[in-house]
mmCIF file of N, CA, C and O in Angstrom:
data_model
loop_
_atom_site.group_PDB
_atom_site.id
_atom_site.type_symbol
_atom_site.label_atom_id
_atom_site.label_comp_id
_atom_site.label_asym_id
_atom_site.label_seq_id
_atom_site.Cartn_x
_atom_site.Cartn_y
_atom_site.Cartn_z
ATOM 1 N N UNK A 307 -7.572 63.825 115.169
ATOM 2 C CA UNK A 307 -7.457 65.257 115.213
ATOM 3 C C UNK A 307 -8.022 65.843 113.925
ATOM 4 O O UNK A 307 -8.006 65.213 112.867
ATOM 5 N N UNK A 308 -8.488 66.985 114.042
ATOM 6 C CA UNK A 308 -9.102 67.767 113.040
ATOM 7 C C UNK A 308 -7.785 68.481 111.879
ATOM 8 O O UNK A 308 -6.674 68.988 112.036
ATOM 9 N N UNK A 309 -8.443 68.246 111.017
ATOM 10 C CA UNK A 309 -7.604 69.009 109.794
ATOM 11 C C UNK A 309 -6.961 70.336 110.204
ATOM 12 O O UNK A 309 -5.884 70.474 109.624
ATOM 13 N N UNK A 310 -7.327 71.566 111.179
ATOM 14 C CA UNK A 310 -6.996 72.733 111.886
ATOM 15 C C UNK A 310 -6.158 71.863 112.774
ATOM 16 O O UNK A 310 -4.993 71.665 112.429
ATOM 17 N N UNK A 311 -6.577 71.361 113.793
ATOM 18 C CA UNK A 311 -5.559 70.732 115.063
ATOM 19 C C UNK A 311 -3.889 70.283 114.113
ATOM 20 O O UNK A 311 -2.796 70.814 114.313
ATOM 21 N N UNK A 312 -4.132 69.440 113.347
ATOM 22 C CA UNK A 312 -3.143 68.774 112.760
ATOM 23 C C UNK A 312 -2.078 70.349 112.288
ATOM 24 O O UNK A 312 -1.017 70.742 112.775
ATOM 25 N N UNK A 313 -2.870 70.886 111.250
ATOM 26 C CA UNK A 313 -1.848 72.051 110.644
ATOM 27 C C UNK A 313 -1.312 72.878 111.580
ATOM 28 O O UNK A 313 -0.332 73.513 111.191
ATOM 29 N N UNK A 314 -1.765 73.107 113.006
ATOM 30 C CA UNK A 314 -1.001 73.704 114.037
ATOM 31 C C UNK A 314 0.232 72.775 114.085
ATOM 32 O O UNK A 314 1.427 73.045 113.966
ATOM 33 N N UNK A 315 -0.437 71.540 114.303
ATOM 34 C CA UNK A 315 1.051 71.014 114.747
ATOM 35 C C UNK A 315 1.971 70.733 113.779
ATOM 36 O O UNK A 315 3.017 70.374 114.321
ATOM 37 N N UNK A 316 2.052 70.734 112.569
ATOM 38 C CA UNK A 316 2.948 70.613 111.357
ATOM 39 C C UNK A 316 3.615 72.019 111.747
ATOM 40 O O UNK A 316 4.837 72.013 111.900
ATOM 41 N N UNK A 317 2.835 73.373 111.943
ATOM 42 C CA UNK A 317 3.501 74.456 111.938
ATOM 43 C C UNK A 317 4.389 74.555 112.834
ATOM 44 O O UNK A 317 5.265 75.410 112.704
ATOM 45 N N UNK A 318 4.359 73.437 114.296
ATOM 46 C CA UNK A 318 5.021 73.594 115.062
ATOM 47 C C UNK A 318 6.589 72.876 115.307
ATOM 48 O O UNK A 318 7.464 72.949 116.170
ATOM 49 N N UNK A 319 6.363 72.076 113.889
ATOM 50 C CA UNK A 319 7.193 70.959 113.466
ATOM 51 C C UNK A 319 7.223 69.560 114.554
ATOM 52 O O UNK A 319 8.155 68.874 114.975
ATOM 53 N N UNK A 320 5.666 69.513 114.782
ATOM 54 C CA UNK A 320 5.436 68.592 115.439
ATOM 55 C C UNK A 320 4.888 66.847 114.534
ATOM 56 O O UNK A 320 4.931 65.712 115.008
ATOM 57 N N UNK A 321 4.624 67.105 113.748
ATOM 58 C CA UNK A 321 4.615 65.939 112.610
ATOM 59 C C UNK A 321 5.649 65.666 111.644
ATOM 60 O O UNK A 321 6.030 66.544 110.871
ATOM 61 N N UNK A 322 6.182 64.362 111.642
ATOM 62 C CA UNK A 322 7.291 64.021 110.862
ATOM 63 C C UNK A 322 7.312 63.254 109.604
ATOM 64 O O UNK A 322 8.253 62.982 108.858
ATOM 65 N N UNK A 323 5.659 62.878 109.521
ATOM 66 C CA UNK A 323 5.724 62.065 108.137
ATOM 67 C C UNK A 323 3.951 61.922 108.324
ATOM 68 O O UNK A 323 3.249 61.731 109.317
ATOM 69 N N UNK A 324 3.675 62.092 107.044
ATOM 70 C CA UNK A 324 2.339 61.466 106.804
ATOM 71 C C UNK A 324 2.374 60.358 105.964
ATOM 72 O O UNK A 324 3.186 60.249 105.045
ATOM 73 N N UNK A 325 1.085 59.100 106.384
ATOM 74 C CA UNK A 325 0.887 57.913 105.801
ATOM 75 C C UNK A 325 -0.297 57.612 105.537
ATOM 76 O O UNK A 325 -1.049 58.166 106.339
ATOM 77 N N UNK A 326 -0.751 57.089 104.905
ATOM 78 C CA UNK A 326 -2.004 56.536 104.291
ATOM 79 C C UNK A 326 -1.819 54.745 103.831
ATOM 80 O O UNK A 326 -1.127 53.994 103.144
ATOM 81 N N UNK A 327 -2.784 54.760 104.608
ATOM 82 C CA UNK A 327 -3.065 53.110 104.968
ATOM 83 C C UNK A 327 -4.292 52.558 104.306
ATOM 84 O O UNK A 327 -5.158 53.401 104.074
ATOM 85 N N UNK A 328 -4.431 51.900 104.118
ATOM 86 C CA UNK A 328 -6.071 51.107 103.894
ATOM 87 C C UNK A 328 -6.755 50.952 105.602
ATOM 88 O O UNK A 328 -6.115 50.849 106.648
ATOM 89 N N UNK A 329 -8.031 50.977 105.437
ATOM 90 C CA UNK A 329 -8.778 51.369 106.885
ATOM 91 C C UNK A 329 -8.935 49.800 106.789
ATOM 92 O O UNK A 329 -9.246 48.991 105.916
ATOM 93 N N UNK A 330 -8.420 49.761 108.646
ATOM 94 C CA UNK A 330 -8.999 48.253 108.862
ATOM 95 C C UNK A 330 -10.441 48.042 109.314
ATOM 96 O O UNK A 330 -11.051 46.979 109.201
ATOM 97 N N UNK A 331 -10.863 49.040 109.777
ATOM 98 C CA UNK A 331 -12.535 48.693 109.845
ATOM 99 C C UNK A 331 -13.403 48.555 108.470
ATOM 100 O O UNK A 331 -14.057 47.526 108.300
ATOM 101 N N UNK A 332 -13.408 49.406 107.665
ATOM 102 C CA UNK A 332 -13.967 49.630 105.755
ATOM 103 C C UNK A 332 -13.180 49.404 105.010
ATOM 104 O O UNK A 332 -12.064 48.914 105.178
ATOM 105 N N UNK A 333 -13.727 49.770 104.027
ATOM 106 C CA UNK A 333 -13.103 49.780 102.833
ATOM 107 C C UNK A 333 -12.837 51.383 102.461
ATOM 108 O O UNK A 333 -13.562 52.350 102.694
ATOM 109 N N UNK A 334 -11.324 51.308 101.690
ATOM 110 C CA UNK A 334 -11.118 52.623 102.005
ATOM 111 C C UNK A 334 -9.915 53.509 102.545
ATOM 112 O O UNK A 334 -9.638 53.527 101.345
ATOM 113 N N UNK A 335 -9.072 54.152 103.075
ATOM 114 C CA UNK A 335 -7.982 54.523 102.830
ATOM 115 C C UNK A 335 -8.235 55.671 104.195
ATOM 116 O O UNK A 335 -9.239 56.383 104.216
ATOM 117 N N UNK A 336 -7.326 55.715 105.141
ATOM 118 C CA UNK A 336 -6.826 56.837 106.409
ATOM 119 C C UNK A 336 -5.749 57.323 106.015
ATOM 120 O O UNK A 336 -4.857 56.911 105.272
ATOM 121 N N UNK A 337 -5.943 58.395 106.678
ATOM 122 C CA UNK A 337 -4.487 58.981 106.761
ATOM 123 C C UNK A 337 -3.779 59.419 108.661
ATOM 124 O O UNK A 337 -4.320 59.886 109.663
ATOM 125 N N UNK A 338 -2.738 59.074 108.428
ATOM 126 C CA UNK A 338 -2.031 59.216 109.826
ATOM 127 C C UNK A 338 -0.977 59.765 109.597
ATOM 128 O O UNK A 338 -0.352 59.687 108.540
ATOM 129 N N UNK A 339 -0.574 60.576 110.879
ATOM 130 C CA UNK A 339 0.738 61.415 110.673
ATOM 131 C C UNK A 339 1.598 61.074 111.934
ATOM 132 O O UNK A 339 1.122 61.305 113.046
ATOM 133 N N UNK A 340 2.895 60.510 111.799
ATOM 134 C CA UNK A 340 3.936 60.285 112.863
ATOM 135 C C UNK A 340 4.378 62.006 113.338
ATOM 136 O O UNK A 340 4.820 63.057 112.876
ATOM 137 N N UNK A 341 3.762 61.206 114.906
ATOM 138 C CA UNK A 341 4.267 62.518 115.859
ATOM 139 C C UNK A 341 5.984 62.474 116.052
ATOM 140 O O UNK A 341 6.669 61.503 115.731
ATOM 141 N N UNK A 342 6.410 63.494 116.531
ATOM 142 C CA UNK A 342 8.193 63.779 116.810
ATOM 143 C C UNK A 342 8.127 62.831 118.219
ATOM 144 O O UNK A 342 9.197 62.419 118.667
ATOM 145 N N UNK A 343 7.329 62.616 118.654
ATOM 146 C CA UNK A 343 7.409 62.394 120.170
ATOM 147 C C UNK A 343 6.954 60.897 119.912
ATOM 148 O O UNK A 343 6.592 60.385 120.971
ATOM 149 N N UNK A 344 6.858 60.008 118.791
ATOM 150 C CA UNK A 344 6.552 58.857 118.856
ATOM 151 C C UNK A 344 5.166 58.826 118.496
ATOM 152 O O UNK A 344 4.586 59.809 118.955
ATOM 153 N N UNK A 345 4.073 57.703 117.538
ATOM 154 C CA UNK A 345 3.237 57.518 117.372
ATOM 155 C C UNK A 345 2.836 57.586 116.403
ATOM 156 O O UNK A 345 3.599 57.552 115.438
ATOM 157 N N UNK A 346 1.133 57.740 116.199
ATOM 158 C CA UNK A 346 0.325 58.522 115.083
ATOM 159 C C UNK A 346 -0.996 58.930 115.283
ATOM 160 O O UNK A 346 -1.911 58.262 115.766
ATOM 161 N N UNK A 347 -1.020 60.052 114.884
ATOM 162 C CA UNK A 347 -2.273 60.691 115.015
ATOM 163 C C UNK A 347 -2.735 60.291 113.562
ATOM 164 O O UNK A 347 -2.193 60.149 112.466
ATOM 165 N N UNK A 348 -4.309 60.152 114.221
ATOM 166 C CA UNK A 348 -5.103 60.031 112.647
ATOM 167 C C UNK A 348 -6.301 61.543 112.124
ATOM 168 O O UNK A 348 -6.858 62.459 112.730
ATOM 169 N N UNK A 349 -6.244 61.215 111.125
ATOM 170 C CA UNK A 349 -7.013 62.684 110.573
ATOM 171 C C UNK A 349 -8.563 62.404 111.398
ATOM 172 O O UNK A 349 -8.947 61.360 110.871
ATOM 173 N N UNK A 350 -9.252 62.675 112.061
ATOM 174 C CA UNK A 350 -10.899 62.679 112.085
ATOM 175 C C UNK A 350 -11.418 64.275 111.625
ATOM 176 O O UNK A 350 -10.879 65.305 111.220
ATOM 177 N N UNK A 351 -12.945 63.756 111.983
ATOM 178 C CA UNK A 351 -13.457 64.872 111.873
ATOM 179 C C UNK A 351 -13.887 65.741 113.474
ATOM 180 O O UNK A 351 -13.307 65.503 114.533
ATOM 181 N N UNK A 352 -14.560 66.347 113.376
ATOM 182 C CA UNK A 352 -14.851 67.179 114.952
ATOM 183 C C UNK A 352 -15.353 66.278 115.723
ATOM 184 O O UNK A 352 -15.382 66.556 116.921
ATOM 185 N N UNK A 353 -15.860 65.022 115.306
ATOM 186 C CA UNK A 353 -16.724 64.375 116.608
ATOM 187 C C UNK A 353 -15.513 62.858 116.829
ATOM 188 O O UNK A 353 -15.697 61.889 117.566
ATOM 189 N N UNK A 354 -14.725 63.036 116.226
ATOM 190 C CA UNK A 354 -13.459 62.067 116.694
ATOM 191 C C UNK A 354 -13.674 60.751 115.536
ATOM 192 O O UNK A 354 -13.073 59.681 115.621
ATOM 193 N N UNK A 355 -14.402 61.010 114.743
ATOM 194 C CA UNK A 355 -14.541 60.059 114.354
ATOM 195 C C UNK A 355 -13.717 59.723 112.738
ATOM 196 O O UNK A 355 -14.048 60.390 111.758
ATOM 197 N N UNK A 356 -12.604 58.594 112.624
ATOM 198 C CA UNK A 356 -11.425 58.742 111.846
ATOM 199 C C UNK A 356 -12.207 58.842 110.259
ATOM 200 O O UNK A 356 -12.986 57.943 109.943
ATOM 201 N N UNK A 357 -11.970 59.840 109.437
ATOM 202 C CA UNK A 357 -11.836 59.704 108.413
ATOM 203 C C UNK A 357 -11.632 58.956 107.399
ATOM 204 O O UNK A 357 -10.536 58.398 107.441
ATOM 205 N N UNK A 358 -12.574 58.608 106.048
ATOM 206 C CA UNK A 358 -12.111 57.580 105.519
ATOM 207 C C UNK A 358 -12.125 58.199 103.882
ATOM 208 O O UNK A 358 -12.985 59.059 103.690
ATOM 209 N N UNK A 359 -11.278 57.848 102.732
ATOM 210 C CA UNK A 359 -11.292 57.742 101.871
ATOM 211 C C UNK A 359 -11.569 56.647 100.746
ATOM 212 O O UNK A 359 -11.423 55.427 100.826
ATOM 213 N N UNK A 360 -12.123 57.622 99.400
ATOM 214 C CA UNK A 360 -12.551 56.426 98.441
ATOM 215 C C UNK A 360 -11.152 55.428 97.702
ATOM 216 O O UNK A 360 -11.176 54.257 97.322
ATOM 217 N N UNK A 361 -9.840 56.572 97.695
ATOM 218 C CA UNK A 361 -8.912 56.474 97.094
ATOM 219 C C UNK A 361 -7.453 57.158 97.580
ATOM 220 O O UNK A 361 -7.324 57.948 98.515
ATOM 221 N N UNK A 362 -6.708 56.803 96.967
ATOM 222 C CA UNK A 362 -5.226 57.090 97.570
ATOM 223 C C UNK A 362 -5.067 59.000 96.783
ATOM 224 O O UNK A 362 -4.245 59.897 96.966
ATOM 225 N N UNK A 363 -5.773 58.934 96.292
ATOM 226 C CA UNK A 363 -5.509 60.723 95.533
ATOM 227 C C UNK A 363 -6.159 61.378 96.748
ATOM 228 O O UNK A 363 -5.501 62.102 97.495
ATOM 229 N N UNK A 364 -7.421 61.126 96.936
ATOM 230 C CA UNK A 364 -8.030 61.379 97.798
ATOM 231 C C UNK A 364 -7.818 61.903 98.999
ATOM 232 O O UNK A 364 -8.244 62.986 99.402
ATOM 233 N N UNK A 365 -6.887 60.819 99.810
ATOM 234 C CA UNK A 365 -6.622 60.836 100.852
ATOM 235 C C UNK A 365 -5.161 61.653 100.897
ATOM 236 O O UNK A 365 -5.001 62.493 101.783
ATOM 237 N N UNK A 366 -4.398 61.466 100.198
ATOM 238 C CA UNK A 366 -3.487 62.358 100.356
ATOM 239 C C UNK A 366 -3.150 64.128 100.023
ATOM 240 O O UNK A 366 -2.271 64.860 100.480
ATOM 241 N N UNK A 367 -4.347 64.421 98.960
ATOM 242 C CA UNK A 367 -4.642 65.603 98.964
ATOM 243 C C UNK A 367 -5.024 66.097 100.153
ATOM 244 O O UNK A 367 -4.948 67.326 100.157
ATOM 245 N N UNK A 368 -5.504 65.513 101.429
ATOM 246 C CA UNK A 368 -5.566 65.860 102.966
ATOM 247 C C UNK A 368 -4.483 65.797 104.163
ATOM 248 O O UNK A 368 -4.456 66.160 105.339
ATOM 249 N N UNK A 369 -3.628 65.170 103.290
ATOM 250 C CA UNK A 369 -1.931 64.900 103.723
ATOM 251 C C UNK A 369 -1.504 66.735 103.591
ATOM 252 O O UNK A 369 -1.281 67.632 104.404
ATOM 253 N N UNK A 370 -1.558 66.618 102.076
ATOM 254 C CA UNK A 370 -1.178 68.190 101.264
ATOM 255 C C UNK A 370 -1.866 69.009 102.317
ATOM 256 O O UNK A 370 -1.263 69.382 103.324
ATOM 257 N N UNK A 371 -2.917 69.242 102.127
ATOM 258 C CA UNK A 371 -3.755 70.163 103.022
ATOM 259 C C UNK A 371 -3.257 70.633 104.418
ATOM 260 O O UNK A 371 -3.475 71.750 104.887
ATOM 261 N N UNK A 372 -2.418 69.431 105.140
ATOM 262 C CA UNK A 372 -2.426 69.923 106.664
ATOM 263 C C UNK A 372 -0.628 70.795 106.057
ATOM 264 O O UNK A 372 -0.278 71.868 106.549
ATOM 265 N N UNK A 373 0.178 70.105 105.055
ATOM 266 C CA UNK A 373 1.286 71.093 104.884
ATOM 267 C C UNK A 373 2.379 69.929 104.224
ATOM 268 O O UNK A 373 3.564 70.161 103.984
ATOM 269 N N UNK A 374 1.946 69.127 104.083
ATOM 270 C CA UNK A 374 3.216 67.675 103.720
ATOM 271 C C UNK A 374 2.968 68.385 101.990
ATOM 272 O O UNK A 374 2.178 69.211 101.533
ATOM 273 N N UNK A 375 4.204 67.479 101.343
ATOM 274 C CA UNK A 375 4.641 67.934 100.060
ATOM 275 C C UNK A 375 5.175 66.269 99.657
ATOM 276 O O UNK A 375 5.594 65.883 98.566
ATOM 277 N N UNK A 376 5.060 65.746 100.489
ATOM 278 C CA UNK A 376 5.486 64.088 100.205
ATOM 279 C C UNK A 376 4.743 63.182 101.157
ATOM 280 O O UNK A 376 5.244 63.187 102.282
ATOM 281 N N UNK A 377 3.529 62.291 100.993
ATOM 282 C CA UNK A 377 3.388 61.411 101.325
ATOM 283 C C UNK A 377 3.423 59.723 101.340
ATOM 284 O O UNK A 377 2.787 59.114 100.479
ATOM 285 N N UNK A 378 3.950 59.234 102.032
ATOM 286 C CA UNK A 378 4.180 57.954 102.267
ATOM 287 C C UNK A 378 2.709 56.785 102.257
ATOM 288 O O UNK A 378 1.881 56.797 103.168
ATOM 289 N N UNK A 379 2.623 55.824 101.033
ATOM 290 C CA UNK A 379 1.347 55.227 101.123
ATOM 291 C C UNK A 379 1.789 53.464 101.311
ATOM 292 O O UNK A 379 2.393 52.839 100.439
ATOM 293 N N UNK A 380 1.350 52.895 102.593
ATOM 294 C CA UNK A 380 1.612 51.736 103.106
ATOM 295 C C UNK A 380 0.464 50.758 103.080
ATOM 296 O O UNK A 380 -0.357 50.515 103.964
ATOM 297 N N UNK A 381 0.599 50.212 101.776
ATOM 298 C CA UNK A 381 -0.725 49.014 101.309
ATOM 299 C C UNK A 381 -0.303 47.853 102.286
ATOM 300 O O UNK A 381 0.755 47.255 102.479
ATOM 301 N N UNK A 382 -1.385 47.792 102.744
ATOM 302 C CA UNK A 382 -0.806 46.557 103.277
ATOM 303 C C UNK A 382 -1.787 45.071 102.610
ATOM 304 O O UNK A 382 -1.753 43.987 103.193
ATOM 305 N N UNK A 383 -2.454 45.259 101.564
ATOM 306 C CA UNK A 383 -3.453 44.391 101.110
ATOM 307 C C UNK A 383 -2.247 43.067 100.888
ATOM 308 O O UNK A 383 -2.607 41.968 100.468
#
């Protein structure tokens, strides 16, 4: 979902936590947000395609952006 799509649904109190992972395809860092209804949506851009970061500042300043004030970062290296 797009950075707009996502902040609707935070406004709707439809996201319950954002996370940032290391990307298993690159090198590099996603961010995903647990839906209320179970799951995770991941940040992309307009053509669906998931977002990647250089770094954990990075990526969570896009956490901030959709409306989080605390994000959760799950290394799994």
């Amino acid at each position: 979902m797009t950075l707009l799509e996502l902040q609707k649904l935070y406004r709707r109190h439809h996201l319950i936590e954002a996370v940032i992972e290391p990307s298993v395809e690159l090198e590099g860092w996603v961010v995903e947000f647990r839906h209320y209804q179970g799951g995770f949506v991941s940040l992309t851009d307009a053509t669906g395609l998931e977002q990647r970061y250089n770094d954990v500042d990075s990526a969570s300043e896009q956490a901030m952006k959709v409306g989080f004030h605390q994000v959760r970062i799950a290394d799994n290296f």
